[in-house]
Amino acid sequence: MHELGIDIEAIGRIPAVVSILDVVSHMTGMGFVAVARVAGDRWIACSTKDTIGFGVQSGDELDVETTICHEVRQHRTPVIIDHVEKDEIYCGHATPQMYQFQSYISMPIYLSDGSFFGTLCAIDPKPRKLDTPEIRGAFTLFAELIGLHLSSNETLKATQAALRTEREDAKLREQFIAVLGHDLRNPLASIQAGTRLLRRNPERGDMVLMQMERSVQRMAGLIDNIMDFTRGRLGGGLSLEINPDVALEALLQQVVSEVRATNPDHPIDCAIDLPSVVPCDAARIGQMFSNLLVNAVTHGTPHRPVHVMARIHEAVFELSVTNEGMAIPDEAMGSLFQPFFRAQVRASQQGLGLGLYIAAEIAQAHGGTLAVASTADATCFTFRMPLQLV
């Protein structure tokens, strides 16, 4: 929503404004009273009381240059006119002639930080006795009251936003500790079991050491994901080392080979056609691709192929990974790229739930996008990166 639209809503949330306009109209006899937002080149009515058919309602705008409120904003002083025709300053002013009024009052409204919000203003086609201590004091009080309400509402919204952030951070901390404790314990237990087995059966050393090495690699991968999560969440985003001459096709083929080696029963079909270099952080793109490919193998229909496509089209690098299988549930779509989100998979394949989050962070760091489309037949993750932005 546009900022000025938000201001209208903010005034609308102050119940006292309607009463203030009624009191001002009754006290002064003025036929049109308004709280106006005056900002930049715009004058917009936030709340009005119109008994003379002036024709301006809440949300309507006037050319700010044609209003005296514009001068109030510039000089930060109220303007009070009892009778335009007898006023030395405004008797020849274009605004009263344009809007056909003889009496006018406009009081500036300030927020608690001293910034100018707009005015509490009123006009009438008849002369009115306005420049009195009572009316000036009442308008000043009403303007201060409106400014105080606006500032209080902003403070309340900021406090609520901070509270939501704190709750989200607390939830993330709880998830982080719980998931980390669970997922690091598994490979650690495997290593401990391996050491016990070696003590009892040293002759099985080669096989046991191979299993222990895989557990160490899994722990290293988990720790790398944790570090990337910390950088992305708390450190201002992932850092990149852009190389303008990356031969990316070989890197992608290497990632495919690694995933094939650990998933020999799951075919992977590749259509990689990258005739030119792709400026990027090769290690990060490889990490993102690996996360997407492993995710596709994990969640795709067993023994059905995963399809990989990479190309440069209209100065955009595109990389997609598609797996066959059931559609992602609608309730899960909005959480796929959130940290610690983990779909229902086999326990042996369960991870920290950071793979897609980190993939999305890598895409964003490259000035690209990572999108997902899912139907009853297939799910496709697509990374697009305009080459000129890297």
mmCIF file of C-alpha atoms in Angstrom:
data_model
loop_
_atom_site.group_PDB
_atom_site.id
_atom_site.type_symbol
_atom_site.label_atom_id
_atom_site.label_comp_id
_atom_site.label_asym_id
_atom_site.label_seq_id
_atom_site.Cartn_x
_atom_site.Cartn_y
_atom_site.Cartn_z
ATOM 1 C CA MET A 1 0.000 0.000 0.000
ATOM 2 C CA HIS A 2 1.221 3.538 -0.778
ATOM 3 C CA GLU A 3 2.593 5.459 2.189
ATOM 4 C CA LEU A 4 -0.191 8.056 2.012
ATOM 5 C CA GLY A 5 -2.782 5.294 2.032
ATOM 6 C CA ILE A 6 -1.191 4.034 5.234
ATOM 7 C CA ASP A 7 -1.499 7.543 6.681
ATOM 8 C CA ILE A 8 -5.240 7.582 5.950
ATOM 9 C CA GLU A 9 -5.600 4.281 7.764
ATOM 10 C CA ALA A 10 -3.549 5.619 10.676
ATOM 11 C CA ILE A 11 -5.879 8.612 11.076
ATOM 12 C CA GLY A 12 -8.880 6.317 10.739
ATOM 13 C CA ARG A 13 -7.627 4.273 13.702
ATOM 14 C CA ILE A 14 -7.837 7.325 15.987
ATOM 15 C CA PRO A 15 -11.431 7.426 17.325
ATOM 16 C CA ALA A 16 -10.970 10.960 18.663
ATOM 17 C CA VAL A 17 -10.511 12.467 15.189
ATOM 18 C CA VAL A 18 -14.223 12.352 14.320
ATOM 19 C CA SER A 19 -15.066 14.042 17.618
ATOM 20 C CA ILE A 20 -12.357 16.655 17.064
ATOM 21 C CA LEU A 21 -13.787 17.572 13.657
ATOM 22 C CA ASP A 22 -17.279 17.847 15.144
ATOM 23 C CA VAL A 23 -16.061 20.087 17.966
ATOM 24 C CA VAL A 24 -14.058 22.297 15.595
ATOM 25 C CA SER A 25 -17.055 22.724 13.281
ATOM 26 C CA HIS A 26 -19.378 23.551 16.161
ATOM 27 C CA MET A 27 -16.888 25.853 17.899
ATOM 28 C CA THR A 28 -15.930 27.889 14.821
ATOM 29 C CA GLY A 29 -18.969 27.553 12.574
ATOM 30 C CA MET A 30 -16.690 26.392 9.777
ATOM 31 C CA GLY A 31 -18.433 24.262 7.149
ATOM 32 C CA PHE A 32 -15.467 22.134 6.056
ATOM 33 C CA VAL A 33 -12.950 20.691 8.512
ATOM 34 C CA ALA A 34 -10.218 18.164 7.707
ATOM 35 C CA VAL A 35 -7.123 16.407 8.865
ATOM 36 C CA ALA A 36 -4.825 16.553 5.848
ATOM 37 C CA ARG A 37 -1.586 14.741 5.091
ATOM 38 C CA VAL A 38 0.797 17.140 3.400
ATOM 39 C CA ALA A 39 3.885 15.463 1.975
ATOM 40 C CA GLY A 40 6.079 16.137 -1.021
ATOM 41 C CA ASP A 41 3.854 17.326 -3.849
ATOM 42 C CA ARG A 42 0.633 15.890 -2.449
ATOM 43 C CA TRP A 43 -2.221 17.059 -0.231
ATOM 44 C CA ILE A 44 -4.575 14.253 0.756
ATOM 45 C CA ALA A 45 -7.626 14.330 3.018
ATOM 46 C CA CYS A 46 -7.360 11.725 5.780
ATOM 47 C CA SER A 47 -10.628 12.593 7.534
ATOM 48 C CA THR A 48 -13.216 15.282 6.780
ATOM 49 C CA LYS A 49 -16.446 16.883 7.972
ATOM 50 C CA ASP A 50 -18.236 18.706 5.155
ATOM 51 C CA THR A 51 -21.517 20.575 5.710
ATOM 52 C CA ILE A 52 -21.113 23.080 2.845
ATOM 53 C CA GLY A 53 -20.683 20.709 -0.072
ATOM 54 C CA PHE A 54 -17.014 21.447 -0.576
ATOM 55 C CA GLY A 55 -16.779 17.996 -2.137
ATOM 56 C CA VAL A 56 -13.548 16.657 -0.639
ATOM 57 C CA GLN A 57 -13.800 13.337 1.172
ATOM 58 C CA SER A 58 -11.329 11.042 2.883
ATOM 59 C CA GLY A 59 -8.803 9.839 0.300
ATOM 60 C CA ASP A 60 -9.354 12.757 -2.085
ATOM 61 C CA GLU A 61 -6.409 14.876 -3.161
ATOM 62 C CA LEU A 62 -5.794 18.505 -4.013
ATOM 63 C CA ASP A 63 -2.883 20.031 -5.873
ATOM 64 C CA VAL A 64 -0.645 20.890 -2.942
ATOM 65 C CA GLU A 65 0.593 24.051 -4.664
ATOM 66 C CA THR A 66 -2.960 25.405 -4.616
ATOM 67 C CA THR A 67 -3.329 24.994 -0.837
ATOM 68 C CA ILE A 68 -2.303 27.234 2.013
ATOM 69 C CA CYS A 69 -1.411 24.043 3.927
ATOM 70 C CA HIS A 70 1.608 23.932 1.620
ATOM 71 C CA GLU A 71 2.762 27.261 3.096
ATOM 72 C CA VAL A 72 2.098 25.989 6.616
ATOM 73 C CA ARG A 73 4.416 23.053 5.920
ATOM 74 C CA GLN A 74 7.117 25.341 4.529
ATOM 75 C CA HIS A 75 7.040 27.930 7.337
ATOM 76 C CA ARG A 76 5.952 25.597 10.175
ATOM 77 C CA THR A 77 3.546 28.209 11.503
ATOM 78 C CA PRO A 78 -0.274 28.215 11.632
ATOM 79 C CA VAL A 79 -2.304 30.400 9.274
ATOM 80 C CA ILE A 80 -5.510 31.990 10.568
ATOM 81 C CA ILE A 81 -7.729 34.212 8.390
ATOM 82 C CA ASP A 82 -10.930 35.755 9.761
ATOM 83 C CA HIS A 83 -11.928 37.514 6.543
ATOM 84 C CA VAL A 84 -9.956 37.048 3.316
ATOM 85 C CA GLU A 85 -11.117 40.329 1.734
ATOM 86 C CA LYS A 86 -9.835 42.295 4.731
ATOM 87 C CA ASP A 87 -6.636 40.342 5.302
ATOM 88 C CA GLU A 88 -3.499 42.255 4.296
ATOM 89 C CA ILE A 89 -1.578 39.116 3.317
ATOM 90 C CA TYR A 90 -4.219 36.889 1.721
ATOM 91 C CA CYS A 91 -6.666 39.357 0.192
ATOM 92 C CA GLY A 92 -5.130 38.821 -3.239
ATOM 93 C CA HIS A 93 -4.077 35.208 -2.738
ATOM 94 C CA ALA A 94 -5.066 32.756 -5.466
ATOM 95 C CA THR A 95 -6.159 29.940 -3.119
ATOM 96 C CA PRO A 96 -9.189 31.672 -1.519
ATOM 97 C CA GLN A 97 -10.372 32.710 -4.975
ATOM 98 C CA MET A 98 -9.947 29.181 -6.340
ATOM 99 C CA TYR A 99 -11.788 27.465 -3.493
ATOM 100 C CA GLN A 100 -14.217 30.295 -2.753
ATOM 101 C CA PHE A 101 -13.679 30.727 0.982
ATOM 102 C CA GLN A 102 -13.522 33.807 3.192
ATOM 103 C CA SER A 103 -12.341 32.293 6.479
ATOM 104 C CA TYR A 104 -9.549 29.798 6.977
ATOM 105 C CA ILE A 105 -7.457 28.170 9.694
ATOM 106 C CA SER A 106 -4.656 25.613 9.409
ATOM 107 C CA MET A 107 -2.649 24.244 12.328
ATOM 108 C CA PRO A 108 0.458 22.074 11.731
ATOM 109 C CA ILE A 109 0.501 18.513 13.074
ATOM 110 C CA TYR A 110 3.864 17.182 14.220
ATOM 111 C CA LEU A 111 4.931 13.685 15.204
ATOM 112 C CA SER A 112 6.892 13.022 18.383
ATOM 113 C CA ASP A 113 10.202 13.067 16.473
ATOM 114 C CA GLY A 114 9.471 16.601 15.272
ATOM 115 C CA SER A 115 8.647 15.631 11.698
ATOM 116 C CA PHE A 116 5.778 17.371 9.916
ATOM 117 C CA PHE A 117 2.731 15.180 9.237
ATOM 118 C CA GLY A 118 0.102 17.577 7.917
ATOM 119 C CA THR A 119 -2.526 19.986 9.160
ATOM 120 C CA LEU A 120 -5.801 20.332 11.002
ATOM 121 C CA CYS A 121 -7.540 22.815 8.737
ATOM 122 C CA ALA A 122 -10.948 24.389 8.141
ATOM 123 C CA ILE A 123 -12.569 26.703 5.559
ATOM 124 C CA ASP A 124 -15.897 28.456 5.157
ATOM 125 C CA PRO A 125 -17.396 30.736 2.492
ATOM 126 C CA LYS A 126 -18.374 33.209 5.214
ATOM 127 C CA PRO A 127 -16.104 35.321 7.441
ATOM 128 C CA ARG A 128 -15.604 33.806 10.922
ATOM 129 C CA LYS A 129 -13.972 35.110 14.084
ATOM 130 C CA LEU A 130 -11.077 32.674 14.358
ATOM 131 C CA ASP A 131 -8.013 34.581 15.552
ATOM 132 C CA THR A 132 -8.786 34.366 19.253
ATOM 133 C CA PRO A 133 -6.744 32.816 22.080
ATOM 134 C CA GLU A 134 -9.491 30.255 22.681
ATOM 135 C CA ILE A 135 -9.701 28.978 19.101
ATOM 136 C CA ARG A 136 -5.950 29.142 18.552
ATOM 137 C CA GLY A 137 -5.384 27.227 21.788
ATOM 138 C CA ALA A 138 -8.039 24.639 20.951
ATOM 139 C CA PHE A 139 -6.584 24.012 17.478
ATOM 140 C CA THR A 140 -3.088 23.719 18.931
ATOM 141 C CA LEU A 141 -4.316 21.204 21.503
ATOM 142 C CA PHE A 142 -6.228 19.166 18.923
ATOM 143 C CA ALA A 143 -3.228 19.099 16.542
ATOM 144 C CA GLU A 144 -0.945 17.966 19.363
ATOM 145 C CA LEU A 145 -3.456 15.276 20.346
ATOM 146 C CA ILE A 146 -3.614 13.916 16.784
ATOM 147 C CA GLY A 147 0.185 13.952 16.514
ATOM 148 C CA LEU A 148 0.498 12.144 19.839
ATOM 149 C CA HIS A 149 -1.967 9.447 18.740
ATOM 150 C CA LEU A 150 -0.120 8.961 15.433
ATOM 151 C CA SER A 151 3.233 8.660 17.193
ATOM 152 C CA SER A 152 1.814 6.264 19.789
ATOM 153 C CA ASN A 153 0.404 4.062 17.049
ATOM 154 C CA GLU A 154 3.775 3.993 15.287
ATOM 155 C CA THR A 155 5.522 3.128 18.547
ATOM 156 C CA LEU A 156 2.986 0.362 19.168
ATOM 157 C CA LYS A 157 3.496 -1.076 15.673
ATOM 158 C CA ALA A 158 7.273 -0.974 16.097
ATOM 159 C CA THR A 159 6.991 -2.700 19.483
ATOM 160 C CA GLN A 160 4.691 -5.362 18.066
ATOM 161 C CA ALA A 161 7.053 -5.927 15.128
ATOM 162 C CA ALA A 162 10.013 -6.240 17.494
ATOM 163 C CA LEU A 163 8.047 -8.697 19.623
ATOM 164 C CA ARG A 164 7.170 -10.789 16.568
ATOM 165 C CA THR A 165 10.825 -10.804 15.527
ATOM 166 C CA GLU A 166 11.887 -11.840 19.020
ATOM 167 C CA ARG A 167 9.357 -14.660 19.045
ATOM 168 C CA GLU A 168 10.510 -15.819 15.614
ATOM 169 C CA ASP A 169 14.143 -15.708 16.749
ATOM 170 C CA ALA A 170 13.275 -17.648 19.903
ATOM 171 C CA LYS A 171 11.479 -20.260 17.817
ATOM 172 C CA LEU A 172 14.481 -20.513 15.483
ATOM 173 C CA ARG A 173 16.814 -20.940 18.455
ATOM 174 C CA GLU A 174 14.667 -23.753 19.821
ATOM 175 C CA GLN A 175 14.516 -25.425 16.417
ATOM 176 C CA PHE A 176 18.241 -24.939 15.936
ATOM 177 C CA ILE A 177 19.151 -26.579 19.238
ATOM 178 C CA ALA A 178 16.682 -29.441 18.846
ATOM 179 C CA VAL A 179 17.550 -30.246 15.244
ATOM 180 C CA LEU A 180 21.283 -29.808 15.744
ATOM 181 C CA GLY A 181 21.302 -32.112 18.746
ATOM 182 C CA HIS A 182 19.334 -34.762 16.868
ATOM 183 C CA ASP A 183 21.140 -34.678 13.535
ATOM 184 C CA LEU A 184 24.698 -34.403 14.812
ATOM 185 C CA ARG A 185 24.098 -37.205 17.294
ATOM 186 C CA ASN A 186 23.442 -39.753 14.534
ATOM 187 C CA PRO A 187 26.818 -39.567 12.724
ATOM 188 C CA LEU A 188 28.574 -39.167 16.061
ATOM 189 C CA ALA A 189 26.936 -42.361 17.315
ATOM 190 C CA SER A 190 28.033 -44.071 14.104
ATOM 191 C CA ILE A 191 31.654 -43.053 14.713
ATOM 192 C CA GLN A 192 31.480 -44.250 18.321
ATOM 193 C CA ALA A 193 30.044 -47.575 17.184
ATOM 194 C CA GLY A 194 32.823 -47.865 14.616
ATOM 195 C CA THR A 195 35.549 -47.363 17.223
ATOM 196 C CA ARG A 196 34.039 -50.047 19.440
ATOM 197 C CA LEU A 197 33.823 -52.426 16.482
ATOM 198 C CA LEU A 198 37.469 -51.786 15.578
ATOM 199 C CA ARG A 199 38.561 -52.693 19.086
ATOM 200 C CA ARG A 200 36.709 -56.003 18.880
ATOM 201 C CA ASN A 201 37.404 -56.809 15.215
ATOM 202 C CA PRO A 202 40.516 -55.013 13.935
ATOM 203 C CA GLU A 203 40.476 -57.170 10.798
ATOM 204 C CA ARG A 204 37.350 -55.308 9.606
ATOM 205 C CA GLY A 205 39.213 -52.013 9.705
ATOM 206 C CA ASP A 206 38.878 -51.009 6.056
ATOM 207 C CA MET A 207 35.087 -51.347 5.964
ATOM 208 C CA VAL A 208 34.579 -49.718 9.360
ATOM 209 C CA LEU A 209 36.903 -46.819 8.551
ATOM 210 C CA MET A 210 35.011 -46.208 5.313
ATOM 211 C CA GLN A 211 31.734 -45.975 7.227
ATOM 212 C CA MET A 212 33.340 -43.695 9.810
ATOM 213 C CA GLU A 213 34.693 -41.457 7.057
ATOM 214 C CA ARG A 214 31.197 -41.099 5.584
ATOM 215 C CA SER A 215 29.904 -40.148 9.043
ATOM 216 C CA VAL A 216 32.646 -37.538 9.395
ATOM 217 C CA GLN A 217 31.758 -36.114 5.978
ATOM 218 C CA ARG A 218 28.096 -35.967 6.985
ATOM 219 C CA MET A 219 28.992 -34.105 10.185
ATOM 220 C CA ALA A 220 31.181 -31.703 8.189
ATOM 221 C CA GLY A 221 28.303 -31.065 5.812
ATOM 222 C CA LEU A 222 25.945 -30.382 8.707
ATOM 223 C CA ILE A 223 28.420 -27.954 10.251
ATOM 224 C CA ASP A 224 28.909 -26.197 6.894
ATOM 225 C CA ASN A 225 25.136 -25.766 6.609
ATOM 226 C CA ILE A 226 24.999 -24.374 10.127
ATOM 227 C CA MET A 227 27.746 -21.882 9.326
ATOM 228 C CA ASP A 228 25.981 -20.825 6.129
ATOM 229 C CA PHE A 229 22.726 -20.437 8.017
ATOM 230 C CA THR A 230 24.470 -18.234 10.581
ATOM 231 C CA ARG A 231 26.047 -16.082 7.870
ATOM 232 C CA GLY A 232 22.772 -15.729 5.987
ATOM 233 C CA ARG A 233 20.642 -15.049 9.049
ATOM 234 C CA LEU A 234 22.935 -13.037 11.259
ATOM 235 C CA GLY A 235 25.878 -11.922 9.167
ATOM 236 C CA GLY A 236 24.218 -9.840 6.471
ATOM 237 C CA GLY A 237 24.013 -12.569 3.852
ATOM 238 C CA LEU A 238 26.387 -15.001 2.205
ATOM 239 C CA SER A 239 29.656 -13.676 0.852
ATOM 240 C CA LEU A 240 30.632 -14.459 -2.735
ATOM 241 C CA GLU A 241 33.889 -14.741 -4.648
ATOM 242 C CA ILE A 242 32.852 -13.972 -8.211
ATOM 243 C CA ASN A 243 35.020 -15.417 -10.962
ATOM 244 C CA PRO A 244 34.221 -13.949 -14.403
ATOM 245 C CA ASP A 245 35.570 -17.014 -16.251
ATOM 246 C CA VAL A 246 33.841 -20.002 -14.669
ATOM 247 C CA ALA A 247 33.395 -22.994 -16.993
ATOM 248 C CA LEU A 248 30.256 -24.007 -15.165
ATOM 249 C CA GLU A 249 29.278 -27.033 -17.263
ATOM 250 C CA ALA A 250 32.141 -29.159 -15.933
ATOM 251 C CA LEU A 251 31.250 -28.210 -12.354
ATOM 252 C CA LEU A 252 27.595 -29.162 -12.818
ATOM 253 C CA GLN A 253 28.558 -32.480 -14.385
ATOM 254 C CA GLN A 254 30.833 -33.185 -11.426
ATOM 255 C CA VAL A 255 27.966 -32.576 -8.981
ATOM 256 C CA VAL A 256 25.743 -34.936 -11.004
ATOM 257 C CA SER A 257 28.459 -37.624 -10.866
ATOM 258 C CA GLU A 258 28.776 -37.293 -7.093
ATOM 259 C CA VAL A 259 25.013 -37.603 -6.540
ATOM 260 C CA ARG A 260 24.829 -40.560 -8.948
ATOM 261 C CA ALA A 261 27.581 -42.318 -7.003
ATOM 262 C CA THR A 262 25.608 -42.146 -3.753
ATOM 263 C CA ASN A 263 22.251 -42.861 -5.424
ATOM 264 C CA PRO A 264 23.034 -45.467 -8.105
ATOM 265 C CA ASP A 265 19.407 -46.641 -8.394
ATOM 266 C CA HIS A 266 18.020 -43.186 -9.132
ATOM 267 C CA PRO A 267 18.599 -42.114 -12.773
ATOM 268 C CA ILE A 268 19.532 -38.505 -13.522
ATOM 269 C CA ASP A 269 18.970 -37.153 -17.039
ATOM 270 C CA CYS A 270 21.011 -34.083 -17.988
ATOM 271 C CA ALA A 271 20.532 -31.451 -20.643
ATOM 272 C CA ILE A 272 23.415 -29.094 -19.879
ATOM 273 C CA ASP A 273 24.358 -26.732 -22.680
ATOM 274 C CA LEU A 274 26.593 -23.876 -21.564
ATOM 275 C CA PRO A 275 28.678 -22.741 -24.515
ATOM 276 C CA SER A 276 30.164 -19.800 -22.669
ATOM 277 C CA VAL A 277 31.540 -18.990 -19.242
ATOM 278 C CA VAL A 278 29.163 -17.917 -16.465
ATOM 279 C CA PRO A 279 30.438 -15.243 -14.058
ATOM 280 C CA CYS A 280 29.598 -16.528 -10.583
ATOM 281 C CA ASP A 281 30.924 -17.997 -7.372
ATOM 282 C CA ALA A 282 31.492 -21.526 -8.679
ATOM 283 C CA ALA A 283 31.656 -23.179 -5.255
ATOM 284 C CA ARG A 284 28.361 -21.584 -4.195
ATOM 285 C CA ILE A 285 26.576 -22.451 -7.443
ATOM 286 C CA GLY A 286 27.813 -26.020 -7.062
ATOM 287 C CA GLN A 287 26.539 -26.074 -3.487
ATOM 288 C CA MET A 288 23.131 -24.756 -4.528
ATOM 289 C CA PHE A 289 22.873 -27.267 -7.395
ATOM 290 C CA SER A 290 23.887 -30.124 -5.107
ATOM 291 C CA ASN A 291 21.220 -29.127 -2.571
ATOM 292 C CA LEU A 292 18.544 -29.017 -5.283
ATOM 293 C CA LEU A 293 19.634 -32.294 -6.856
ATOM 294 C CA VAL A 294 19.798 -34.176 -3.546
ATOM 295 C CA ASN A 295 16.403 -32.730 -2.634
ATOM 296 C CA ALA A 296 14.962 -34.007 -5.940
ATOM 297 C CA VAL A 297 16.395 -37.483 -5.446
ATOM 298 C CA THR A 298 15.154 -37.576 -1.853
ATOM 299 C CA HIS A 299 11.588 -36.507 -2.602
ATOM 300 C CA GLY A 300 11.139 -37.859 -6.130
ATOM 301 C CA THR A 301 9.507 -41.129 -7.059
ATOM 302 C CA PRO A 302 12.087 -43.921 -6.532
ATOM 303 C CA HIS A 303 13.752 -45.222 -9.706
ATOM 304 C CA ARG A 304 12.138 -42.448 -11.796
ATOM 305 C CA PRO A 305 14.573 -40.014 -13.444
ATOM 306 C CA VAL A 306 15.448 -36.572 -12.155
ATOM 307 C CA HIS A 307 15.805 -34.094 -15.008
ATOM 308 C CA VAL A 308 18.508 -31.416 -14.996
ATOM 309 C CA MET A 309 18.547 -28.508 -17.440
ATOM 310 C CA ALA A 310 21.133 -25.740 -17.669
ATOM 311 C CA ARG A 311 21.395 -23.103 -20.373
ATOM 312 C CA ILE A 312 21.952 -19.444 -21.146
ATOM 313 C CA HIS A 313 18.891 -17.846 -22.680
ATOM 314 C CA GLU A 314 18.563 -14.132 -23.482
ATOM 315 C CA ALA A 315 21.474 -13.178 -21.188
ATOM 316 C CA VAL A 316 19.992 -15.198 -18.324
ATOM 317 C CA PHE A 317 21.572 -18.295 -16.843
ATOM 318 C CA GLU A 318 18.866 -20.876 -16.107
ATOM 319 C CA LEU A 319 19.312 -24.016 -14.041
ATOM 320 C CA SER A 320 16.364 -26.303 -13.284
ATOM 321 C CA VAL A 321 15.989 -29.584 -11.414
ATOM 322 C CA THR A 322 12.779 -31.590 -11.878
ATOM 323 C CA ASN A 323 11.659 -34.742 -10.124
ATOM 324 C CA GLU A 324 8.598 -36.867 -10.710
ATOM 325 C CA GLY A 325 6.217 -37.548 -7.850
ATOM 326 C CA MET A 326 3.357 -36.110 -5.849
ATOM 327 C CA ALA A 327 2.759 -32.387 -5.698
ATOM 328 C CA ILE A 328 4.076 -30.386 -2.778
ATOM 329 C CA PRO A 329 1.086 -29.670 -0.476
ATOM 330 C CA ASP A 330 -0.208 -26.115 -0.659
ATOM 331 C CA GLU A 331 0.337 -25.637 3.064
ATOM 332 C CA ALA A 332 4.039 -26.476 2.613
ATOM 333 C CA MET A 333 4.750 -24.273 -0.416
ATOM 334 C CA GLY A 334 5.156 -21.106 1.604
ATOM 335 C CA SER A 335 7.671 -22.729 3.960
ATOM 336 C CA LEU A 336 9.980 -24.511 1.524
ATOM 337 C CA PHE A 337 12.710 -21.869 1.687
ATOM 338 C CA GLN A 338 12.405 -21.289 5.430
ATOM 339 C CA PRO A 339 15.184 -22.571 7.706
ATOM 340 C CA PHE A 340 14.589 -25.874 9.493
ATOM 341 C CA PHE A 341 11.593 -26.751 7.314
ATOM 342 C CA ARG A 342 11.648 -30.513 6.756
ATOM 343 C CA ALA A 343 9.116 -32.465 4.753
ATOM 344 C CA GLN A 344 8.117 -36.011 5.604
ATOM 345 C CA VAL A 345 10.836 -38.308 4.269
ATOM 346 C CA ARG A 346 12.558 -41.459 5.378
ATOM 347 C CA ALA A 347 14.411 -41.051 8.672
ATOM 348 C CA SER A 348 17.730 -41.954 7.077
ATOM 349 C CA GLN A 349 17.343 -39.057 4.684
ATOM 350 C CA GLN A 350 16.332 -36.481 7.251
ATOM 351 C CA GLY A 351 18.592 -33.431 7.468
ATOM 352 C CA LEU A 352 18.745 -30.075 9.179
ATOM 353 C CA GLY A 353 16.142 -28.631 6.867
ATOM 354 C CA LEU A 354 18.566 -25.955 5.662
ATOM 355 C CA GLY A 355 19.263 -27.137 2.112
ATOM 356 C CA LEU A 356 16.585 -25.172 0.277
ATOM 357 C CA TYR A 357 17.034 -22.170 2.583
ATOM 358 C CA ILE A 358 20.743 -22.002 1.753
ATOM 359 C CA ALA A 359 20.008 -22.552 -1.954
ATOM 360 C CA ALA A 360 17.657 -19.564 -1.899
ATOM 361 C CA GLU A 361 20.279 -17.471 -0.077
ATOM 362 C CA ILE A 362 22.881 -18.351 -2.718
ATOM 363 C CA ALA A 363 20.434 -17.421 -5.490
ATOM 364 C CA GLN A 364 19.691 -14.070 -3.865
ATOM 365 C CA ALA A 365 23.375 -13.336 -3.258
ATOM 366 C CA HIS A 366 23.958 -13.788 -7.021
ATOM 367 C CA GLY A 367 21.181 -11.344 -7.854
ATOM 368 C CA GLY A 368 19.014 -14.218 -9.068
ATOM 369 C CA THR A 369 15.812 -15.973 -8.099
ATOM 370 C CA LEU A 370 14.936 -19.512 -7.064
ATOM 371 C CA ALA A 371 11.351 -20.521 -7.817
ATOM 372 C CA VAL A 372 9.366 -23.738 -7.464
ATOM 373 C CA ALA A 373 6.444 -25.124 -9.447
ATOM 374 C CA SER A 374 4.708 -28.316 -8.366
ATOM 375 C CA THR A 375 1.942 -30.385 -9.952
ATOM 376 C CA ALA A 376 0.566 -33.865 -9.455
ATOM 377 C CA ASP A 377 3.161 -35.152 -11.942
ATOM 378 C CA ALA A 378 6.363 -33.287 -11.168
ATOM 379 C CA THR A 379 8.117 -30.664 -9.065
ATOM 380 C CA CYS A 380 10.597 -28.249 -10.626
ATOM 381 C CA PHE A 381 13.017 -25.840 -8.920
ATOM 382 C CA THR A 382 14.404 -23.191 -11.271
ATOM 383 C CA PHE A 383 17.288 -20.799 -10.644
ATOM 384 C CA ARG A 384 17.532 -17.755 -12.936
ATOM 385 C CA MET A 385 20.395 -15.280 -12.860
ATOM 386 C CA PRO A 386 20.707 -12.271 -15.207
ATOM 387 C CA LEU A 387 24.323 -12.364 -16.277
ATOM 388 C CA GLN A 388 24.676 -8.591 -16.391
ATOM 389 C CA LEU A 389 23.833 -8.339 -12.690
ATOM 390 C CA VAL A 390 26.749 -10.439 -11.560
#
